[in-house]
Amino acid sequence: MKQFRSIEELLKVLAREKELLKEMFAKRKSLSFRRDIAEDLVDGDARRLDLLLEYGVLRQNAGFLELEESYLRFFEEVLQVNEEIAISSVKDYIDTLNQHIDYWLKETNPRRKLSYHRAVVRTLYNIAGAVLRSTVDLKRNVDTVYKNEPNYLIKKEKLVHLDQKHDIIKALIVECERVMDEGQKAFFSSAMDGVLRQAVGEVRLSLNDAYHSLIEINRQILEYLNLIEYQNRLLQKIRTLKYLRDQLTITEYTDIRRRALMESPVWMDPLPRYRLKLSLDSLLNDEDALSVLRSVVQKGKTGAIGRETAGAIGPEFLETASRKVEMVDQQEMYNLFRAQGKDLFSFVVDFEYKVPMDDGQKLVLFCQLATLYPDGIQLESGRWEQSSMTIHEKNCFVEHPIIYPK
Amino acid sequence: MQYTREIFDTLSKGAFISADSTSQQVRRWYDALDDGFQEYRAYYEGVGFILESGDGYFYFSRKESKADLQRKLEALLRWIDYIDFLKTFNSTFGPGFEFTPSDIVIAISGDVELKDKAGKLFPGVKNFSDVAEKITRELEAIGFAEMLNELEGSYRVTAAFHYIEEMMDIIAVSEEVKDEIPQ
């Protein structure tokens, strides 16, 4: 495996492949980043991917790529999205601290003594940093696990595991304070200078903050565990009740009957129906009442209430009746007119009708025949005659043309 | 005392008022009830209702129930069926849980146990989407779930759901059958 020769080279390579690294980091949990997708993100240049593999930035697993653990952890920790709480055992930290103090005590060369002194200061800051970071990680992870982990059993186990982490951090704080106060009293009294005093002061403050947060986190973990316990118990209870219900023995083996007798919540009641009578006063005087009445009438019309049905139709309406009206058949008259030789007026006046016809009716018939069959008749041109007729009981003269059939 | 009429209209129909309601109006009623609980309780007692409070919800009960024992038993048994179905659908089903009726339909199609329960949940209703709709309506009517987003058709379970969970929790099961029940 190749190694980067300088920070500059490392940063250059990471900056060039930032699109790929960004995508891979976003999909780090799915563990299925295909190589062909990765190639698209490095402009299709497979050599660039191979370079990353050679330098150990990426790792190839069959056709899939993933970020190398050290880079992944680095990104997660710097961006504070790590799920693993990176805190080694209390012993490691305290041992390192004790070792450096021990070296300082034994060293006689002032220059090297100074370097051990600085190492102690750095280790103290490291412990404080690790404690603070782990506390924040712990808080975040407790919430994430409780809210996002769908499996109850795993959720419970994860929380128990986080509770153990909490114990480790707490032990580290206690142990570190013990070293400062009692364990290495000789070092802290004789080597105390401005730098160490400031470091000790800051570390104490950080540890104190972290300790208080841990108390709260512990309370939260216990609360979550209790809630899970309650939910589990509830789930179990519901299954039991359902089982007994299906077996039709629920009233036998539970106190559900007593419970039902004791409780009287309204939701178990039948839906209430309030029947209210309207006051006559308001019906007479209120404007709103009028609109209510209107809507009631409207309902009545649509058949919702009070529809009045019509009675049966009487038999007299169902009988068929006929009325006789005697009339002169105009077509027949025309045919008879064409079959004889008289002019139309004389024909109409002299015809022997079966029904009584007065002069007025005869005159109307004359006009009707003359206008209905204009093609079958001809007028004697310029010849008009006068005839006396009795119309509306008055004698009068009627001037009429002389018409013959054509 | 504010909103006495609105609160009465809701609670007297057997619904619940929850602290985490999606409706701002209902949250206001809750706050009003929370602030002046004793006052409201005395007020509604005058018309025969007892205002009861729980973990984030209010509801009405009566001194003497209008429902007979048989009816109350049926109501409880019905809810045992519903809760068993909902917890099988998702064991985290409880206050704050968000779902859509189509989530339920999808879960039914992929789970034999749930399919069996869905078939028996409502007599005569066999279509899974009808079952999902109907159970959602039941939850909504009583105030255990409220519509969260009309476009997505999503619902959220309210704090009032604690009530029915607590109700299940306090029913005591006889010691002699505890061991017989398959876990």
Tab-separated table of C-alpha atoms in Angstrom, chain A residues 152 230-231 233-245 250-251 253-257 259-261 263-272 274, chain B residues 12 14 16 49 60-62 65-67 69 71-73 76-77 79-81 83-84 87 91 142 163 165 168-174 177 181-183:
chain	number	residue	atom	x	y	z
A	152	TYR	CA	-37.401	-3.095	20.762
A	230	TYR	CA	-43.443	-0.309	29.933
A	231	GLN	CA	-44.080	-0.609	26.192
A	233	ARG	CA	-45.128	-5.014	29.156
A	234	LEU	CA	-48.043	-3.257	27.496
A	235	LEU	CA	-47.515	-5.153	24.266
A	236	GLN	CA	-47.458	-8.381	26.212
A	237	LYS	CA	-50.603	-7.401	28.074
A	238	ILE	CA	-52.471	-6.567	24.879
A	239	ARG	CA	-51.449	-9.903	23.330
A	240	THR	CA	-52.687	-11.672	26.468
A	241	LEU	CA	-56.009	-9.845	26.454
A	242	LYS	CA	-56.471	-10.537	22.763
A	243	TYR	CA	-55.680	-14.217	23.283
A	244	LEU	CA	-58.228	-14.487	26.097
A	245	ARG	CA	-60.771	-12.601	24.003
A	250	ILE	CA	-61.712	-12.900	28.898
A	251	THR	CA	-64.567	-12.227	31.312
A	253	TYR	CA	-59.939	-14.735	33.703
A	254	THR	CA	-59.720	-10.945	33.865
A	255	ASP	CA	-61.473	-8.245	35.863
A	256	ILE	CA	-62.720	-6.572	32.692
A	257	ARG	CA	-66.335	-6.833	33.862
A	259	ARG	CA	-63.507	-2.506	35.213
A	260	ALA	CA	-66.437	-1.871	32.859
A	261	LEU	CA	-68.742	-1.425	35.860
A	263	GLU	CA	-65.621	3.156	34.495
A	264	SER	CA	-68.261	5.352	32.953
A	265	PRO	CA	-66.537	7.412	30.307
A	266	VAL	CA	-68.781	9.149	27.819
A	267	TRP	CA	-67.087	7.477	24.826
A	268	MET	CA	-68.712	4.190	25.832
A	269	ASP	CA	-72.178	5.760	25.863
A	270	PRO	CA	-74.493	5.595	22.880
A	271	LEU	CA	-74.220	8.743	20.808
A	272	PRO	CA	-76.461	11.355	22.479
A	274	TYR	CA	-80.665	16.067	21.966
B	12	SER	CA	-69.927	15.267	25.299
B	14	GLY	CA	-67.223	10.962	23.712
B	16	PHE	CA	-60.880	13.510	23.707
B	49	PHE	CA	-70.518	15.352	33.260
B	60	PHE	CA	-65.805	13.351	30.077
B	61	SER	CA	-67.199	10.626	32.243
B	62	ARG	CA	-70.466	10.311	34.184
B	65	SER	CA	-73.339	5.542	32.959
B	66	LYS	CA	-76.050	5.661	30.349
B	67	ALA	CA	-74.609	2.554	28.747
B	69	LEU	CA	-72.656	-3.298	31.223
B	71	ARG	CA	-72.429	-2.215	25.878
B	72	LYS	CA	-69.407	-1.109	27.897
B	73	LEU	CA	-67.886	-4.574	27.688
B	76	LEU	CA	-63.692	-2.425	25.618
B	77	LEU	CA	-63.441	-5.676	23.681
B	79	TRP	CA	-60.759	-1.616	21.430
B	80	ILE	CA	-58.738	-4.661	22.479
B	81	ASP	CA	-59.119	-5.842	18.877
B	83	ILE	CA	-55.125	-1.973	19.730
B	84	ASP	CA	-53.928	-5.512	19.122
B	87	LYS	CA	-49.609	-2.831	17.754
B	91	SER	CA	-45.172	-2.141	17.916
B	142	ILE	CA	-62.609	9.464	19.209
B	163	TYR	CA	-55.839	6.633	27.819
B	165	GLU	CA	-53.135	2.052	26.701
B	168	MET	CA	-55.484	-2.034	28.824
B	169	ASP	CA	-52.742	-1.873	31.431
B	170	ILE	CA	-55.048	-1.770	34.428
B	171	ILE	CA	-57.140	-4.776	33.405
B	172	ALA	CA	-55.866	-7.493	35.721
B	173	VAL	CA	-55.285	-10.979	34.356
B	174	SER	CA	-55.748	-13.969	36.629
B	177	VAL	CA	-53.820	-18.396	33.120
B	181	ILE	CA	-50.751	-17.953	27.317
B	182	PRO	CA	-48.313	-18.383	24.457
B	183	GLN	CA	-45.807	-15.525	24.487
